[in-house]
Short mmCIF file of C-alpha atoms and ligand atoms in Angstrom, two decimals:
data_model
loop_
_atom_site.label_atom_id
_atom_site.label_comp_id
_atom_site.label_asym_id
_atom_site.label_seq_id
_atom_site.Cartn_x
_atom_site.Cartn_y
_atom_site.Cartn_z
CA MET A 233 138.30 101.34 107.66
CA LYS A 234 140.21 101.84 104.42
CA ALA A 235 141.72 105.31 103.87
CA PHE A 236 139.64 107.57 101.63
CA GLU A 237 139.60 111.07 100.23
CA TRP A 238 137.00 113.40 101.81
CA VAL A 239 135.48 116.12 99.68
CA SER A 240 132.76 118.68 100.40
CA PRO A 241 131.25 120.04 97.17
CA ALA A 242 129.23 123.26 97.11
CA SER A 243 126.75 122.20 94.41
CA VAL A 244 124.99 119.14 92.99
CA GLU A 245 126.97 119.53 89.75
CA GLU A 246 130.25 119.56 91.63
CA ALA A 247 129.18 116.52 93.68
CA VAL A 248 128.32 114.36 90.67
CA GLY A 249 131.53 115.50 88.94
CA LEU A 250 133.50 114.34 91.98
CA LEU A 251 131.65 111.01 91.99
CA LYS A 252 132.39 110.55 88.29
CA SER A 253 136.07 111.58 88.33
CA ALA A 254 137.23 109.44 91.27
CA PRO A 255 139.68 106.68 90.33
CA THR A 256 137.19 103.89 90.56
CA SER A 257 136.08 100.39 89.92
CA ARG A 258 132.74 99.58 88.27
CA GLU A 259 131.54 97.99 91.49
CA MET A 260 129.74 100.50 93.68
CA ASP A 261 131.37 99.07 96.82
CA GLU A 262 134.71 100.48 95.71
CA ALA A 263 133.54 103.53 93.78
CA ALA A 264 133.31 107.03 95.22
CA ARG A 265 130.23 107.21 97.45
CA PRO A 266 127.97 110.09 98.46
CA LEU A 267 127.51 110.59 102.20
CA ALA A 268 124.42 112.16 103.77
CA GLY A 269 123.69 111.43 107.46
CA GLY A 270 126.32 108.69 107.51
CA GLN A 271 124.14 106.37 109.62
CA ASP A 272 124.61 103.52 107.18
CA LEU A 273 127.57 104.37 104.96
CA LEU A 274 130.03 104.74 107.83
CA THR A 275 128.97 101.37 109.29
CA THR A 276 129.53 99.63 105.99
CA MET A 277 132.92 101.34 105.66
CA LYS A 278 133.98 100.31 109.16
CA ASP A 279 133.08 96.71 108.30
CA TYR A 280 134.91 96.91 104.92
CA LEU A 281 131.68 96.16 103.05
CA THR A 282 132.22 99.39 101.14
CA ARG A 283 135.70 100.73 100.54
CA PRO A 284 135.21 104.03 98.72
CA VAL A 285 138.27 105.78 97.35
CA ARG A 286 136.45 109.07 97.83
CA VAL A 287 133.58 110.13 100.07
CA VAL A 288 131.51 113.01 98.71
CA ASN A 289 129.88 114.86 101.58
CA LEU A 290 126.44 115.98 100.37
CA LYS A 291 125.75 118.00 103.52
CA SER A 292 127.92 120.83 102.19
CA ILE A 293 125.38 121.43 99.39
CA ARG A 294 122.77 124.06 100.21
CA GLY A 295 119.12 123.76 99.27
CA LEU A 296 118.64 119.98 99.47
CA ASP A 297 117.01 120.16 102.90
CA LYS A 298 113.66 121.75 102.05
CA ILE A 299 110.11 120.45 102.36
CA GLU A 300 107.66 122.23 100.05
CA GLY A 301 104.05 121.81 98.93
CA ASP A 302 101.05 120.08 100.44
CA GLY A 303 98.30 117.58 99.70
CA ARG A 304 96.73 119.86 97.07
CA LYS A 305 99.87 120.77 95.11
CA GLY A 306 101.92 117.67 95.84
CA LEU A 307 104.92 117.40 98.11
CA ARG A 308 108.63 117.92 97.40
CA VAL A 309 111.11 116.66 99.94
CA GLY A 310 114.83 117.40 99.52
CA ALA A 311 117.21 114.43 99.74
CA LEU A 312 118.91 115.90 102.83
CA VAL A 313 115.71 116.36 104.80
CA THR A 314 116.04 114.26 107.93
CA LEU A 315 113.62 111.53 108.97
CA ALA A 316 112.87 113.56 112.11
CA GLN A 317 111.85 116.54 109.97
CA VAL A 318 109.49 114.33 107.94
CA GLU A 319 107.81 112.82 110.99
CA GLU A 320 107.38 116.22 112.67
CA HIS A 321 106.25 118.24 109.66
CA ALA A 322 102.71 119.50 110.26
CA VAL A 323 101.64 119.43 106.59
CA ILE A 324 103.02 115.92 106.03
CA ARG A 325 101.23 114.70 109.16
CA ARG A 326 97.98 116.21 107.93
CA ASP A 327 98.10 115.45 104.19
CA PHE A 328 100.39 112.39 103.98
CA PRO A 329 99.97 110.75 107.42
CA GLY A 330 101.40 107.41 106.29
CA LEU A 331 104.67 109.09 105.37
CA ALA A 332 105.01 110.69 108.81
CA GLU A 333 104.24 107.29 110.38
CA ALA A 334 106.84 105.55 108.22
CA ALA A 335 109.50 108.10 109.18
CA HIS A 336 108.56 107.78 112.84
CA SER A 337 108.90 103.99 112.68
CA VAL A 338 112.60 104.17 111.79
CA ALA A 339 115.15 103.28 114.48
CA THR A 340 115.57 105.84 117.29
CA GLN A 341 115.21 109.61 117.64
CA GLN A 342 119.00 110.01 117.44
CA ILE A 343 119.19 108.09 114.14
CA ARG A 344 116.17 109.93 112.77
CA ASN A 345 117.81 113.26 113.65
CA LEU A 346 120.75 112.39 111.37
CA GLY A 347 119.41 109.95 108.79
CA THR A 348 118.12 111.56 105.61
CA VAL A 349 115.41 110.73 103.11
CA GLY A 350 117.93 110.09 100.28
CA GLY A 351 120.13 107.96 102.54
CA ASN A 352 117.18 105.98 103.84
CA LEU A 353 116.12 105.02 100.30
CA CYS A 354 119.70 104.10 99.30
CA GLN A 355 120.81 102.31 102.50
CA ARG A 356 122.26 98.84 102.00
CA PRO A 357 120.59 95.58 103.07
CA ARG A 358 120.70 94.28 106.62
CA CYS A 359 121.00 90.54 105.88
CA TRP A 360 123.51 89.33 108.47
CA TYR A 361 125.52 87.40 105.88
CA TYR A 362 125.87 90.58 103.83
CA ARG A 363 126.85 92.55 106.95
CA LEU A 364 129.44 89.97 108.06
CA GLU A 365 132.79 90.95 106.57
CA GLU A 366 134.02 87.35 106.34
CA ALA A 367 130.95 86.05 104.49
CA VAL A 368 131.56 86.62 100.79
CA CYS A 369 127.98 86.21 99.71
CA ILE A 370 126.56 86.79 96.25
CA LYS A 371 125.97 90.47 97.03
CA LYS A 372 129.68 90.90 97.67
CA GLY A 373 130.99 89.10 94.61
CA GLY A 374 130.64 85.53 95.92
CA SER A 375 128.65 82.81 94.19
CA GLU A 376 125.83 82.04 96.63
CA CYS A 377 123.26 83.55 98.94
CA PHE A 378 123.98 81.88 102.26
CA ALA A 379 120.50 82.80 103.52
CA ALA A 380 118.88 80.50 100.94
CA THR A 381 119.76 77.43 103.00
CA GLY A 382 121.13 79.05 106.17
CA GLU A 383 119.75 81.34 108.86
CA ASN A 384 116.94 82.97 106.89
CA LYS A 385 114.43 84.07 109.51
CA TYR A 386 114.67 87.71 108.37
CA ASN A 387 114.91 87.12 104.63
CA ALA A 388 112.57 87.41 101.66
CA ILE A 389 109.44 85.36 101.03
CA LEU A 390 108.60 87.17 97.79
CA GLY A 391 110.79 88.10 94.81
CA GLY A 392 113.88 86.32 96.13
CA GLY A 393 116.69 84.71 94.12
CA PRO A 394 119.55 84.63 93.49
CA SER A 395 119.72 86.79 96.64
CA TRP A 396 117.05 86.78 99.37
CA ILE A 397 117.70 90.16 101.00
CA VAL A 398 114.77 92.28 102.08
CA HIS A 399 114.80 95.99 101.40
CA PRO A 400 115.46 97.72 104.73
CA SER A 401 113.90 101.15 104.17
CA ASP A 402 110.66 102.05 105.94
CA LEU A 403 110.11 105.13 103.79
CA ALA A 404 110.30 103.15 100.56
CA PRO A 405 107.05 101.10 100.77
CA MET A 406 105.06 104.16 101.84
CA LEU A 407 106.52 106.37 99.12
CA VAL A 408 105.83 103.69 96.49
CA ALA A 409 102.24 103.45 97.76
CA LEU A 410 101.91 107.23 97.41
CA GLY A 411 103.16 107.12 93.80
CA ALA A 412 106.35 109.09 94.55
CA SER A 413 109.24 109.75 92.16
CA VAL A 414 112.87 110.60 92.78
CA ASN A 415 114.69 113.38 91.00
CA VAL A 416 118.19 112.21 90.21
CA ALA A 417 121.26 114.15 89.10
CA GLY A 418 124.27 112.55 87.42
CA ALA A 419 127.35 113.65 85.51
CA ASP A 420 125.38 113.19 82.27
CA GLY A 421 122.30 115.13 83.36
CA ARG A 422 119.14 114.83 85.40
CA ARG A 423 116.25 112.36 85.28
CA THR A 424 113.08 111.59 87.19
CA ILE A 425 112.36 107.99 88.14
CA LEU A 426 109.10 106.63 89.49
CA LEU A 427 110.11 105.09 92.81
CA GLU A 428 108.33 101.87 91.86
CA LYS A 429 110.85 101.55 89.00
CA PHE A 430 113.82 102.74 91.07
CA PHE A 431 114.38 99.59 93.13
CA THR A 432 115.61 96.44 91.37
CA LEU A 433 115.12 92.77 92.12
CA PRO A 434 118.27 90.65 92.49
CA ASN A 435 117.52 88.97 89.15
CA GLU A 436 117.27 92.31 87.35
CA GLY A 437 120.42 94.27 86.57
CA SER A 438 123.20 93.55 89.05
CA VAL A 439 122.59 91.35 92.09
CA ARG A 440 125.08 93.58 93.94
CA ARG A 441 122.84 96.64 93.70
CA GLU A 442 119.40 97.48 95.01
CA ASN A 443 118.43 100.26 92.63
CA VAL A 444 119.03 101.76 89.20
CA LEU A 445 121.35 104.58 90.31
CA GLN A 446 124.68 104.83 88.50
CA ASN A 447 127.84 105.40 90.56
CA ASP A 448 127.86 109.11 89.64
CA GLU A 449 124.17 109.72 90.37
CA ILE A 450 122.52 111.09 93.48
CA ILE A 451 118.93 111.63 94.53
CA THR A 452 118.26 115.34 94.92
CA GLU A 453 114.57 115.28 95.78
CA VAL A 454 111.57 113.03 96.36
CA SER A 455 108.36 114.19 94.83
CA VAL A 456 104.98 112.91 96.02
CA PRO A 457 102.01 113.77 93.79
CA ALA A 458 98.72 115.07 95.07
CA SER A 459 96.30 112.14 95.12
CA PRO A 460 92.84 111.34 96.41
CA PHE A 461 94.25 108.60 98.66
CA ALA A 462 97.25 110.32 100.32
CA ALA A 463 95.17 111.69 103.21
CA ARG A 464 93.99 108.15 103.98
CA SER A 465 97.43 106.58 104.08
CA THR A 466 99.02 104.59 106.87
CA TYR A 467 102.12 102.56 107.63
CA LEU A 468 102.13 99.57 109.99
CA LYS A 469 105.36 97.87 110.93
CA PHE A 470 106.01 94.76 112.98
CA LYS A 471 109.45 94.44 114.56
CA GLU A 472 111.07 91.92 116.86
CA ARG A 473 112.27 94.50 119.39
CA GLU A 474 109.87 97.28 120.26
CA SER A 475 112.70 99.73 121.08
CA LEU A 476 114.31 99.88 117.66
CA ASP A 477 114.43 97.42 114.82
CA PHE A 478 114.02 96.89 111.13
CA ALA A 479 110.69 95.53 109.90
CA LEU A 480 110.04 91.81 110.06
CA SER A 481 107.13 92.87 107.95
CA SER A 482 105.39 96.13 107.20
CA VAL A 483 102.46 97.36 105.16
CA ALA A 484 101.93 100.72 103.51
CA ALA A 485 98.28 101.27 102.61
CA ALA A 486 96.32 104.14 101.14
CA VAL A 487 92.69 104.21 100.09
CA GLU A 488 90.27 106.55 98.39
CA LEU A 489 86.69 106.00 99.53
CA GLY A 490 83.54 107.18 97.79
CA ALA A 491 80.63 108.86 99.58
CA ASP A 492 79.10 105.36 99.86
CA LYS A 493 82.26 104.23 101.74
CA ARG A 494 83.21 101.91 98.92
CA VAL A 495 86.85 101.78 97.80
CA ARG A 496 87.50 103.84 94.67
CA GLN A 497 91.17 102.95 94.61
CA ALA A 498 93.64 101.34 96.97
CA ARG A 499 97.42 101.21 97.20
CA LEU A 500 99.06 98.38 99.05
CA VAL A 501 102.82 97.86 99.33
CA LEU A 502 104.59 95.32 101.55
CA GLY A 503 107.91 95.95 103.29
CA GLY A 504 110.36 93.58 105.00
CA VAL A 505 109.31 90.61 102.87
CA ALA A 506 110.97 91.16 99.48
CA PRO A 507 114.17 92.66 98.01
CA VAL A 508 112.12 95.66 96.85
CA PRO A 509 109.00 97.38 98.22
CA TRP A 510 106.42 94.83 97.05
CA ARG A 511 103.32 96.32 95.50
CA VAL A 512 100.34 93.97 95.25
CA PRO A 513 98.17 95.11 92.31
CA LYS A 514 95.87 92.07 92.44
CA ALA A 515 94.84 92.92 96.00
CA GLU A 516 94.44 96.60 95.04
CA GLU A 517 92.20 95.65 92.12
CA PHE A 518 90.16 93.23 94.25
CA LEU A 519 89.31 96.03 96.70
CA LYS A 520 87.80 98.35 94.07
CA GLY A 521 84.09 98.93 94.66
CA LYS A 522 84.06 97.02 97.95
CA THR A 523 83.27 98.23 101.43
CA LEU A 524 86.09 97.46 103.83
CA ASP A 525 84.29 94.70 105.73
CA ALA A 526 85.89 91.59 107.19
CA GLU A 527 85.45 89.63 103.98
CA ALA A 528 87.11 92.29 101.82
CA LEU A 529 89.99 92.70 104.26
CA ALA A 530 90.56 88.94 104.38
CA GLY A 531 90.40 88.66 100.59
CA ALA A 532 92.94 91.45 100.10
CA ALA A 533 95.23 89.88 102.71
CA ARG A 534 95.08 86.52 100.95
CA LEU A 535 95.81 88.02 97.53
CA ALA A 536 98.62 90.21 98.88
CA LEU A 537 100.62 87.14 99.89
CA GLU A 538 99.78 85.09 96.83
CA GLY A 539 102.93 83.58 95.39
CA ALA A 540 104.91 83.80 98.64
CA GLU A 541 107.67 81.21 98.80
CA PRO A 542 109.00 81.14 102.34
CA LEU A 543 112.45 79.81 103.09
CA SER A 544 113.03 77.21 105.82
CA LYS A 545 112.72 79.64 108.76
CA ASN A 546 110.49 82.50 107.67
CA ALA A 547 107.05 81.06 106.89
CA TYR A 548 105.78 83.05 109.90
CA LYS A 549 105.98 86.15 107.67
CA VAL A 550 102.95 85.01 105.66
CA PRO A 551 100.27 85.16 108.42
CA LEU A 552 102.07 88.09 110.06
CA THR A 553 101.91 90.15 106.87
CA GLN A 554 98.31 89.12 106.18
CA THR A 555 97.34 90.42 109.60
CA LEU A 556 99.16 93.68 108.94
CA VAL A 557 97.41 94.04 105.57
CA ARG A 558 94.00 93.69 107.21
CA ARG A 559 94.88 96.12 109.99
CA ALA A 560 96.49 98.69 107.70
CA LEU A 561 93.55 98.72 105.29
CA ALA A 562 91.09 98.99 108.17
CA LYS A 563 93.05 101.86 109.69
CA ALA A 564 93.34 103.71 106.37
CA GLY A 565 89.61 103.23 105.76
CA GLY A 566 88.60 104.19 109.28
CA VAL A 567 86.93 100.84 110.08
CA SER A 568 87.78 98.19 112.64
CA ALA A 569 89.83 95.16 111.50
C1 FAD B 743 120.78 100.97 114.63
C2 FAD B 743 120.09 101.35 113.34
C3 FAD B 743 118.75 101.04 113.18
C4 FAD B 743 118.10 101.40 112.01
N1 FAD B 743 116.78 101.07 111.85
C5 FAD B 743 116.13 101.41 110.71
C6 FAD B 743 114.76 101.12 110.52
O1 FAD B 743 114.09 100.57 111.37
N2 FAD B 743 114.18 101.49 109.34
C7 FAD B 743 114.87 102.12 108.35
O2 FAD B 743 114.30 102.44 107.33
N3 FAD B 743 116.18 102.40 108.51
C8 FAD B 743 116.81 102.07 109.65
N4 FAD B 743 118.12 102.37 109.83
C9 FAD B 743 118.82 102.94 108.73
C10 FAD B 743 118.80 104.42 108.81
O3 FAD B 743 117.53 104.94 108.77
C11 FAD B 743 119.50 104.76 107.55
O4 FAD B 743 120.80 104.30 107.73
C12 FAD B 743 119.53 106.18 107.32
O5 FAD B 743 118.26 106.63 106.99
C13 FAD B 743 120.44 106.42 106.17
O6 FAD B 743 120.42 107.76 106.00
P1 FAD B 743 121.76 108.55 106.02
O7 FAD B 743 121.41 109.92 105.60
O8 FAD B 743 122.44 108.38 107.32
O9 FAD B 743 122.57 107.79 104.86
P2 FAD B 743 124.09 107.52 104.65
O10 FAD B 743 124.58 106.55 105.65
O11 FAD B 743 124.84 108.80 104.52
O12 FAD B 743 124.01 106.83 103.23
C14 FAD B 743 123.38 105.58 103.07
C15 FAD B 743 123.60 105.08 101.64
O13 FAD B 743 122.92 105.91 100.74
C16 FAD B 743 123.81 106.58 99.84
N5 FAD B 743 123.27 107.93 99.74
C17 FAD B 743 123.07 108.82 100.74
N6 FAD B 743 122.43 109.90 100.27
C18 FAD B 743 122.25 109.70 98.96
C19 FAD B 743 121.65 110.46 97.91
N7 FAD B 743 121.10 111.65 98.14
N8 FAD B 743 121.62 109.95 96.68
C20 FAD B 743 122.17 108.72 96.43
N9 FAD B 743 122.75 107.96 97.36
C21 FAD B 743 122.77 108.44 98.62
C22 FAD B 743 125.18 106.47 100.48
O14 FAD B 743 126.23 106.46 99.54
C23 FAD B 743 125.06 105.14 101.20
O15 FAD B 743 125.27 104.07 100.30
C24 FAD B 743 118.80 102.06 110.98
C25 FAD B 743 120.15 102.38 111.15
C26 FAD B 743 120.79 102.05 112.31
C27 FAD B 743 122.23 102.41 112.47
#
């Protein structure tokens, strides 16, 4: 690990000032970095993937660890709230069940006790070429994505190129499905960003980043609006190892049903298959006005994977994800798949 300066600010303003003022490069891998639970940042530092000159410890800031609101008023979750707190929170379990399920699906209890909501959304990709110090892939300033022609079993089938990473966060697809926003503070002020616009594809902006945050910006809070579909939300994740693993594929679904059991609106977001949480508006639109019978579930599953372009070793993700789409929609709608 490269030597770094360790600072513990007392306020958000101080933190973003410290991020801004560090002697820094434009590349985020060498800029000052905020640290929350440290479950990802420290690993990337130990492997020299990130080499921050300064580490800004967000845990010294008070007030970023609160959960407020409910399904009627909307939910506000501080960036330092842990994944364990989200999965155990009685109001979240009742009013936003998919969010509690997504938090529960992450790693192990120990990691969920330390990992935070802000850190989970901003964690770096898990592609093994990216994580291997010696492999200077396109995300580390090299010229190619080795996964494109190499070992690509875990990589993207949608939205890939010129990098084929998949976004690793389990919270992200569910929060996008729920229409969440992030409140962001930076040295030049604060802004609110719809989470759907927060994550960036490799061919948008910089291929070395996964979101729109500037080096001096931090997430302070995630805000989830009240909605008629949040109470019927669910998150299904398929992983290679049952004990702990990242998603080979996951589906966040939420539906609003009318009194006649027909779908008024549906939200469907795929995880583990694209560099960003992958919303599928065509499938959402298709479901409107339909009862969730086998034909509707199959149609939504087909549309959700439309345009998938598997690499040499990950075509299995197409039928896997289609199955998860059917099951997630059925679960959210309270019918059998
Ligand atoms: C063995 C293992 C298995 C895992 N499995 C899963 C899994 O199945 N699903 C899953 O979703 N995750 C998984 N993770 C990742 C884990 O959930 C995340 O690493 C964790 O949530 C990150 O949170 P943190 O608070 O520890 O972040 P940190 O490690 O402190 O930070 C992570 C990144 O986010 C940045 N950051 C932190 N907080 C903020 C903020 N408020 N604003 C802006 N940037 C910020 C940091 O600079 C850093 O780049 C796994 C991790 C491990 C080690």
